[in-house]
Amino acid sequence: MPTLQFADSEAAVKNVIDHIAGEATRFIEAIDASVAQATVERQVIAMVGDWGRQLLGLAWSEQCRQVTADDIAERGLSAEDVTLRGELDYRWRVMTTLGAVVVASFGYRDRSLGFGSVTRVPARGLFPRHRRCRSSDLCVQWECRLGSEQVFRDAQGALAEFTHGAVRLQDNTVARHMVAVGRIVDVRWQYRRPDAIRTILTERATRDQQTGRPLIYTSTDAHMLRRYVDEGWDPAWKAVNGLRLWCVDRGSGQIIHLGGQYTFGDCQAVAECFDTLDAIGVLPANGDYGQGAVAQIVFISDGAPWIVDHVCPKFPDAVVILDAYHAMEYLAKHAAVLYVQGTPKAKRAYANMVTAMLGKRPKKTRRSATRKGHKKRR
């Protein structure tokens, strides 16, 4: 089997280590007490980023080398049958959270086929998204997190700011490549990890007064969009469904967001999303997160039949309730049926039902109005 070496040197790792030691020594020797702290910090981050990029490039190149060596061995090729491709086309530039990293793919030309020789790049399996997205998985996760919380153009600037200028997506902005990235985003990135959810439920979440189990809330709803087809609005509608998962901090009463997602599709697609959350442990159907943490699932919905038929059966032990807005909407319809809509009797019946459901509103203290146009003098 041919010996695969790095394109630059066999001692690439040792060279990087010597380079790091030399730069660190020169930096300490040249330090000046008059230099501002922020300047020193930026210089250190720039050096650490450079070292990290070199080590990351070597690490990924080593993975590519191992995959290529295994492929050559499986094919039973000799040294005469293999020619490594070191051209730029076979060196990949990947944007990472440390900045741009160059990776040697260790592609090789298989000459065992004679005139029909082909070039093989087994390491493509290590970077399956590289043709569509030139960012690393972790960098894509950062982009998605920033892109979900800010305007995309602001997200791109924030990403460059937080990485001290190392990550710049000038040729492939967050806004443009979110479309491509959206196809490869792992649903796990949109929710907290199951172990993190378990910790939050155990230590912070409110609990059921009867069973003492931590409460975790989930909901889904659909927004119908009209589609513009052939220069006109097609009567067919397209559903945008949102899923959300959260709990409530028992100390502060603040909502703790655990994750969420949007999807295009019908009720079957939404049901499949909940199946996925159960499979990856984000929302177990029985509420069991392991290590004794068994949550009480509370499903909040608007009472739509498709939710009751397709989603609720997946969580047999869940408590299913209406949200306050839709509950009051149903109460108003009920009062309108019992009494004439808009009459004082119907309004009084509706007010009594809402009070029974939500309790009495606290009385507002009236403040004396401030007189305008008059200033008292001492």
Short mmCIF file of C-alpha atoms in Angstrom, two decimals, residues 149-347:
data_model
loop_
_atom_site.label_atom_id
_atom_site.label_comp_id
_atom_site.label_asym_id
_atom_site.label_seq_id
_atom_site.Cartn_x
_atom_site.Cartn_y
_atom_site.Cartn_z
CA GLU A 149 -32.63 35.93 16.49
CA GLN A 150 -31.60 38.85 14.26
CA VAL A 151 -32.08 40.28 10.82
CA PHE A 152 -29.86 38.22 8.51
CA ARG A 153 -27.65 41.15 7.53
CA ASP A 154 -27.16 42.01 11.19
CA ALA A 155 -26.48 38.34 11.91
CA GLN A 156 -23.63 38.32 9.42
CA GLY A 157 -22.06 41.36 11.06
CA ALA A 158 -22.58 39.90 14.52
CA LEU A 159 -20.87 36.68 13.51
CA ALA A 160 -17.83 38.62 12.31
CA GLU A 161 -17.87 40.74 15.49
CA PHE A 162 -18.07 37.81 17.91
CA THR A 163 -15.24 35.98 16.16
CA HIS A 164 -13.05 39.11 16.07
CA GLY A 165 -13.23 39.24 12.28
CA ALA A 166 -12.16 35.63 11.73
CA VAL A 167 -15.48 34.53 10.22
CA ARG A 168 -16.56 36.57 7.20
CA LEU A 169 -19.22 35.34 4.82
CA GLN A 170 -18.81 37.99 2.16
CA ASP A 171 -19.21 35.61 -0.78
CA ASN A 172 -21.93 33.57 0.88
CA THR A 173 -23.95 35.70 3.25
CA VAL A 174 -26.19 34.29 5.95
CA ALA A 175 -29.25 35.67 4.14
CA ARG A 176 -28.39 34.00 0.83
CA HIS A 177 -27.19 30.73 2.13
CA MET A 178 -29.88 30.21 4.77
CA VAL A 179 -31.94 28.75 1.91
CA ALA A 180 -29.29 26.13 1.25
CA VAL A 181 -28.49 25.74 4.93
CA GLY A 182 -32.16 25.19 5.73
CA ARG A 183 -32.02 21.86 3.93
CA ILE A 184 -29.19 20.56 6.05
CA VAL A 185 -30.09 21.98 9.46
CA ASP A 186 -30.38 19.20 12.00
CA VAL A 187 -33.55 19.48 14.06
CA ARG A 188 -31.42 18.89 17.18
CA TRP A 189 -29.83 22.30 16.70
CA GLN A 190 -33.22 23.98 17.15
CA TYR A 191 -33.84 22.53 20.60
CA ARG A 192 -31.87 22.25 23.80
CA ARG A 193 -30.15 18.93 24.36
CA PRO A 194 -32.17 16.29 26.26
CA ASP A 195 -29.70 16.34 29.17
CA ALA A 196 -29.98 20.14 29.38
CA ILE A 197 -33.80 19.89 29.35
CA ARG A 198 -33.59 17.29 32.11
CA THR A 199 -31.48 19.62 34.25
CA ILE A 200 -33.85 22.56 33.71
CA LEU A 201 -36.89 20.43 34.56
CA THR A 202 -35.23 19.10 37.69
CA GLU A 203 -33.82 22.35 39.04
CA ARG A 204 -35.93 25.20 37.71
CA ALA A 205 -39.29 24.22 36.21
CA THR A 206 -42.62 24.66 37.97
CA ARG A 207 -44.24 21.47 39.24
CA ASP A 208 -47.65 19.89 39.28
CA GLN A 209 -49.27 20.55 42.66
CA GLN A 210 -50.70 17.05 42.91
CA THR A 211 -47.97 14.80 41.51
CA GLY A 212 -44.91 17.01 42.02
CA ARG A 213 -43.74 16.30 38.47
CA PRO A 214 -42.06 19.14 36.54
CA LEU A 215 -44.29 20.72 33.92
CA ILE A 216 -43.20 20.99 30.30
CA TYR A 217 -45.43 22.77 27.80
CA THR A 218 -45.76 22.26 24.07
CA SER A 219 -48.04 23.66 21.40
CA THR A 220 -48.51 23.84 17.66
CA ASP A 221 -50.55 26.02 15.37
CA ALA A 222 -50.90 26.59 11.65
CA HIS A 223 -50.95 29.76 9.58
CA MET A 224 -52.57 29.47 6.17
CA LEU A 225 -50.91 31.25 3.24
CA ARG A 226 -52.51 31.88 -0.14
CA ARG A 227 -50.26 30.89 -3.02
CA TYR A 228 -49.59 33.20 -5.96
CA VAL A 229 -49.66 31.02 -9.08
CA ASP A 230 -49.73 32.07 -12.75
CA GLU A 231 -50.18 35.78 -11.99
CA GLY A 232 -53.11 35.14 -9.72
CA TRP A 233 -53.96 33.91 -6.26
CA ASP A 234 -54.58 30.20 -6.41
CA PRO A 235 -57.47 29.11 -4.15
CA ALA A 236 -55.29 26.38 -2.68
CA TRP A 237 -53.74 27.31 0.65
CA LYS A 238 -50.35 26.40 2.04
CA ALA A 239 -49.98 25.72 5.77
CA VAL A 240 -47.04 27.00 7.81
CA ASN A 241 -46.94 25.10 11.10
CA GLY A 242 -45.05 26.18 14.17
CA LEU A 243 -43.99 23.96 17.08
CA ARG A 244 -42.85 25.25 20.43
CA LEU A 245 -41.48 23.73 23.65
CA TRP A 246 -41.04 25.60 26.93
CA CYS A 247 -41.37 25.52 30.71
CA VAL A 248 -41.78 28.15 33.42
CA ASP A 249 -39.16 29.11 36.00
CA ARG A 250 -40.66 28.42 39.42
CA GLY A 251 -38.58 31.16 41.02
CA SER A 252 -39.08 34.08 38.67
CA GLY A 253 -42.12 32.97 36.68
CA GLN A 254 -40.24 33.66 33.44
CA ILE A 255 -40.64 31.42 30.40
CA ILE A 256 -37.66 29.18 29.66
CA HIS A 257 -37.56 28.47 25.93
CA LEU A 258 -36.53 24.91 25.15
CA GLY A 259 -36.80 25.09 21.37
CA GLY A 260 -39.11 25.24 18.40
CA GLN A 261 -39.36 24.92 14.66
CA TYR A 262 -41.41 25.79 11.59
CA THR A 263 -42.45 23.44 8.86
CA PHE A 264 -44.51 23.48 5.67
CA GLY A 265 -46.96 20.62 5.46
CA ASP A 266 -50.27 19.23 6.56
CA CYS A 267 -51.30 17.60 9.83
CA GLN A 268 -49.34 14.45 8.93
CA ALA A 269 -46.12 16.49 8.62
CA VAL A 270 -46.69 18.04 12.05
CA ALA A 271 -47.33 14.62 13.55
CA GLU A 272 -44.03 13.41 12.07
CA CYS A 273 -42.24 16.34 13.72
CA PHE A 274 -43.52 15.23 17.12
CA ASP A 275 -42.43 11.66 16.32
CA THR A 276 -38.93 13.01 15.66
CA LEU A 277 -38.87 14.93 18.96
CA ASP A 278 -39.84 11.71 20.74
CA ALA A 279 -37.16 9.71 18.90
CA ILE A 280 -34.30 12.13 19.72
CA GLY A 281 -35.36 12.46 23.36
CA VAL A 282 -36.33 16.13 23.24
CA LEU A 283 -39.99 15.38 24.07
CA PRO A 284 -40.46 11.75 25.13
CA ALA A 285 -44.04 10.57 24.70
CA ASN A 286 -44.12 9.36 28.33
CA GLY A 287 -42.27 12.41 29.67
CA ASP A 288 -39.37 10.30 30.98
CA TYR A 289 -36.03 12.12 30.52
CA GLY A 290 -34.07 9.56 32.53
CA GLN A 291 -32.34 9.68 35.92
CA GLY A 292 -35.69 9.97 37.67
CA ALA A 293 -36.83 13.10 35.81
CA VAL A 294 -40.36 12.36 34.60
CA ALA A 295 -42.16 15.44 33.33
CA GLN A 296 -45.85 16.12 33.06
CA ILE A 297 -46.50 17.15 29.46
CA VAL A 298 -49.07 19.91 29.02
CA PHE A 299 -50.37 20.32 25.47
CA ILE A 300 -51.84 23.75 24.80
CA SER A 301 -53.92 24.07 21.64
CA ASP A 302 -56.71 26.02 20.04
CA GLY A 303 -58.95 22.96 19.95
CA ALA A 304 -58.55 22.35 16.22
CA PRO A 305 -59.77 18.86 15.27
CA TRP A 306 -56.58 17.98 13.38
CA ILE A 307 -54.50 18.52 16.54
CA VAL A 308 -56.84 16.38 18.61
CA ASP A 309 -56.86 13.61 15.99
CA HIS A 310 -53.22 13.49 14.86
CA VAL A 311 -51.03 14.94 17.63
CA CYS A 312 -52.67 14.42 21.01
CA PRO A 313 -52.83 10.60 20.69
CA LYS A 314 -49.01 10.53 20.56
CA PHE A 315 -48.92 11.79 24.18
CA PRO A 316 -51.48 9.64 26.04
CA ASP A 317 -50.48 10.93 29.50
CA ALA A 318 -50.44 14.60 28.49
CA VAL A 319 -52.86 17.16 29.89
CA VAL A 320 -54.56 18.84 26.92
CA ILE A 321 -55.98 22.32 27.52
CA LEU A 322 -57.12 25.31 25.49
CA ASP A 323 -55.07 28.47 25.48
CA ALA A 324 -56.72 31.43 27.19
CA TYR A 325 -57.49 33.37 24.00
CA HIS A 326 -59.31 30.50 22.27
CA ALA A 327 -61.00 29.45 25.50
CA MET A 328 -62.49 32.95 25.82
CA GLU A 329 -63.43 32.83 22.15
CA TYR A 330 -65.39 29.61 22.72
CA LEU A 331 -67.02 31.11 25.82
CA ALA A 332 -68.14 34.13 23.80
CA LYS A 333 -69.71 31.86 21.18
CA HIS A 334 -71.39 29.87 23.93
CA ALA A 335 -72.84 33.02 25.51
CA ALA A 336 -74.07 34.16 22.09
CA VAL A 337 -75.92 30.86 21.66
CA LEU A 338 -77.51 30.94 25.12
CA TYR A 339 -78.51 34.58 24.87
CA VAL A 340 -78.82 37.07 22.05
CA GLN A 341 -75.40 38.23 20.87
CA GLY A 342 -74.52 41.72 22.07
CA THR A 343 -77.23 41.97 24.72
CA PRO A 344 -76.37 42.93 28.30
CA LYS A 345 -77.34 39.45 29.47
CA ALA A 346 -74.95 37.79 27.03
CA LYS A 347 -72.13 40.16 28.01
#
